[in-house]
Structures are given as C-alpha cells and as structure tokens.
C-alpha cells in the first residue's frame, strides 16, 4: 500500500497541541480583512498574520506579516487572502499575538525510514529548514530512537534538550513539550509532528510558534475529528461529497462527466475525450470491488454535477469487470435512473466477465453501451 497522509493546517495542529498542554500563542482564525481587524482589536496587541497553507517556507514566501494596528492588520489581511503562497491559494489566516523572540529551537518526531521506527529530534537551530541544519551541521541536531513499545521517558527527552545546549529553567519545560510531542505523534498515528520554531521569548516564556502535524491516512478511521477536518479541506462541495461517498471525484469544466472503476482507466477516458476534441466535466474513480451502493453513490454524484452545471451534456462511463460483479453496475445504474430520471444521456463501455449481458440490461434502461472507448467517447462528445 502506498504511503499517504493527511496534512493539518497550522491552526488545526495548534488546536491539538493546546489540548495536550503545549503552549501556543493566543490567536484567531479569520477569512476576511474585517475579521482580521476584529481579531487584533480583541487580542489588543501587535500580531502576526499567518497564511494558512499546507506548505512550509511561508515566512520566506511572504506569508507571515507583522501588524501593529487594526488598519495595518486589515490591509495586510486583504493582501494575503486570495493570494497564492507556495502555489496554494490563501483562504484563511491565523492572527496571533506577536512574540518577542529571543531564541528559536526545533522539535520534531517523524519516522526514520532507514530504521522503520520513530525518531525524536531536537535542534538549537529553529526557524529554518531542519534538513539543511542536519546536512550542514549535524552536531546541532540531537536524535533519539524510542523503542516503539517502551516509549520515551522524561529523562531521555531532557538529555536530548541538554545535548543541543539548553539549560536552566527552560530545560524541564522544553523537555516535557518534546515528550508530549512524541505522545501526540503516537496518539494521532503521525507521519510527522513538528514545532519549528519553538520560541523562547525575551521574557522567558515558551511557545510553539509554528505547528505541523501529518496523520497517516490509513489511521484516519481512528480519529473521526481529524477525518472531519479532512472533509472540510475540500472546498468544492461535490468533491467533498465524493469523499463522503468513498469515491474519488475531481471537479472540472467541460461537457462530458466521466466515471470508471480505476484511476488509470479514468485518466485514459479523460485523454480519449480530449483526443476527439471534447472537454471532461469531471473525473470520478469508483475504485475497485464495486458494490451496488457505491455505484449508486457515484452515478448520483454525477447527476448532482449535471444538475449544478448546465455545461454538462452527457455522462460517459467505462467499467472493466474483472473481479467486480457486473450486477453492481446494472442494478446500481437502474436504481438511480428509476429514482432520478436524468436529463442527459448516459453512454458507456463495459468489458470483461458478463459484460454483454450487462450491456443488454443497461440498454433496456436507456443506457447506450458501445463496443470501444473511442466510439463511446465520440458519441458522448457529440451530444450538444
Ligand atoms: P513557515 O515559514 O511556514 O515555517 O512559518 P513559521 O510559522 O515558522 O514562521 C516563519 C518565521 O516567522 C519564524 O521562523 C519566525 O522567525 C517568524 N515568526 C513567526 N511568528 C512570529 C512572531 O510571533 N513574532 C515574530 N517576531 N516572528 C515570528
Ligand atoms: Mn515554521
């Protein structure tokens, strides 16, 4: 199975940090300049405005700005919202109390691929790319590989923090933050959890000024509150609906709504539509191992797309029956058509075990099946 994970936004990760007792700056999430003004008024002190995008290096890319007055906050927010930072559109900002930074450290936990176990990391060089620090000055990064069953002890994180040169009052506090970070990594089935920078302020307070948490996709079923965030991340309502229905839907602009069982097949269909001069209206991969319910969910979603987008003139599908039962498609399609009476033609190609019989049954429901993708696609693109 391929590795994949869900990335949380800074403000989402900080919310989790806060719950586990890791100190984070006071802040508000805003999505308009007016809200940014309100936030700085409420916080009643200088702030930083931080673009909420799922890429690092926002500081360098101009995604972190300091504002001292409500006017400045409003103006900077107007500049950031809707802009692109690191190739992602900014929809939200985190408005946070500005920190008076004395030192920036790095704390992180990830999987060490060479060993296949977690690795806990601390560095005296925070606020910059940790991989660069590790490459240029490895002595400034302290590592620990906790036994997966044993976990880590406070004395071990303390030793790590000492190793990077910290002492005095801050030592036990930073040590317990690192301990908690490992705990969060384990509890959330993390791929990575990071504080970069962990800030020591001029008056000796400690804050996670940045936060990163990636959660293993395959573990999301254990974390319904993170799964809910994942759905929120899909801004397009149809794409979000696809996620809820367990199909992979990507919204596009075109006349032919496309669906198939398998991502490779669906990509081929997109290419085929373009090759004959058409434009795909969407990408829908039902995945393998089809059930009637999933087929119903998928076709119903395409009809929702057609209802919401007058450019959609036809639905084109291709199903390759290898192990999926053909009945899932025939019954699923006929059920949806009986309920919804689509306004546009549904055209497709089916191949494999019991394909002829399936095509015949679908034909009775008004769904035309063609022997080849090319013929089917030409018919679908030709619908005006
Ligand atoms: P990243 O560039 O995407 O990692 O975003 P960060 O949240 O790490 O912010 C980048 C840099 O902005 C940090 O390393 C800090 O130097 C600076 N920064 C972030 N928050 C504050 C703050 O509250 N006050 C000040 N003065 N600088 C900040
Ligand atoms: Mn950072």
mmCIF file of N, CA and C in Angstrom, residues 154 157-158 161 166-179 206:
data_model
loop_
_atom_site.group_PDB
_atom_site.id
_atom_site.type_symbol
_atom_site.label_atom_id
_atom_site.label_comp_id
_atom_site.label_asym_id
_atom_site.label_seq_id
_atom_site.Cartn_x
_atom_site.Cartn_y
_atom_site.Cartn_z
ATOM 1 N N UNK A 154 10.942 10.960 30.472
ATOM 2 C CA UNK A 154 11.326 12.376 30.611
ATOM 3 C C UNK A 154 12.846 12.552 30.629
ATOM 4 N N UNK A 157 14.136 12.708 27.010
ATOM 5 C CA UNK A 157 13.929 13.961 26.272
ATOM 6 C C UNK A 157 14.793 15.065 26.898
ATOM 7 N N UNK A 158 14.942 15.029 28.215
ATOM 8 C CA UNK A 158 15.769 16.033 28.886
ATOM 9 C C UNK A 158 17.213 15.951 28.396
ATOM 10 N N UNK A 161 17.470 17.561 24.989
ATOM 11 C CA UNK A 161 17.421 19.023 25.030
ATOM 12 C C UNK A 161 18.750 19.592 25.558
ATOM 13 N N UNK A 166 20.798 23.503 25.853
ATOM 14 C CA UNK A 166 19.891 24.270 26.707
ATOM 15 C C UNK A 166 20.049 23.861 28.159
ATOM 16 N N UNK A 167 19.905 24.829 29.029
ATOM 17 C CA UNK A 167 19.959 24.524 30.453
ATOM 18 C C UNK A 167 19.082 25.487 31.237
ATOM 19 N N UNK A 168 19.071 25.310 32.541
ATOM 20 C CA UNK A 168 18.342 26.239 33.395
ATOM 21 C C UNK A 168 16.844 25.976 33.425
ATOM 22 N N UNK A 169 16.091 27.060 33.688
ATOM 23 C CA UNK A 169 14.645 26.959 33.912
ATOM 24 C C UNK A 169 13.882 26.395 32.718
ATOM 25 N N UNK A 170 14.365 26.735 31.505
ATOM 26 C CA UNK A 170 13.616 26.306 30.317
ATOM 27 C C UNK A 170 13.768 24.815 30.038
ATOM 28 N N UNK A 171 14.840 24.210 30.545
ATOM 29 C CA UNK A 171 15.143 22.817 30.213
ATOM 30 C C UNK A 171 13.988 21.848 30.505
ATOM 31 N N UNK A 172 13.473 21.817 31.763
ATOM 32 C CA UNK A 172 12.386 20.858 32.012
ATOM 33 C C UNK A 172 11.124 21.188 31.214
ATOM 34 N N UNK A 173 10.886 22.478 30.947
ATOM 35 C CA UNK A 173 9.664 22.828 30.212
ATOM 36 C C UNK A 173 9.747 22.380 28.757
ATOM 37 N N UNK A 174 10.902 22.609 28.146
ATOM 38 C CA UNK A 174 11.049 22.198 26.748
ATOM 39 C C UNK A 174 11.077 20.677 26.649
ATOM 40 N N UNK A 175 11.708 20.071 27.630
ATOM 41 C CA UNK A 175 11.757 18.614 27.660
ATOM 42 C C UNK A 175 10.352 18.012 27.714
ATOM 43 N N UNK A 176 9.487 18.594 28.531
ATOM 44 C CA UNK A 176 8.153 17.989 28.608
ATOM 45 C C UNK A 176 7.321 18.299 27.355
ATOM 46 N N UNK A 177 7.612 19.413 26.683
ATOM 47 C CA UNK A 177 6.945 19.675 25.401
ATOM 48 C C UNK A 177 7.359 18.611 24.382
ATOM 49 N N UNK A 178 8.632 18.271 24.358
ATOM 50 C CA UNK A 178 9.107 17.249 23.424
ATOM 51 C C UNK A 178 8.495 15.887 23.762
ATOM 52 N N UNK A 179 8.419 15.607 25.043
ATOM 53 C CA UNK A 179 7.802 14.349 25.473
ATOM 54 C C UNK A 179 6.352 14.295 24.967
ATOM 55 N N UNK A 206 7.704 30.250 26.717
ATOM 56 C CA UNK A 206 7.956 29.312 25.632
ATOM 57 C C UNK A 206 6.658 29.084 24.860
#
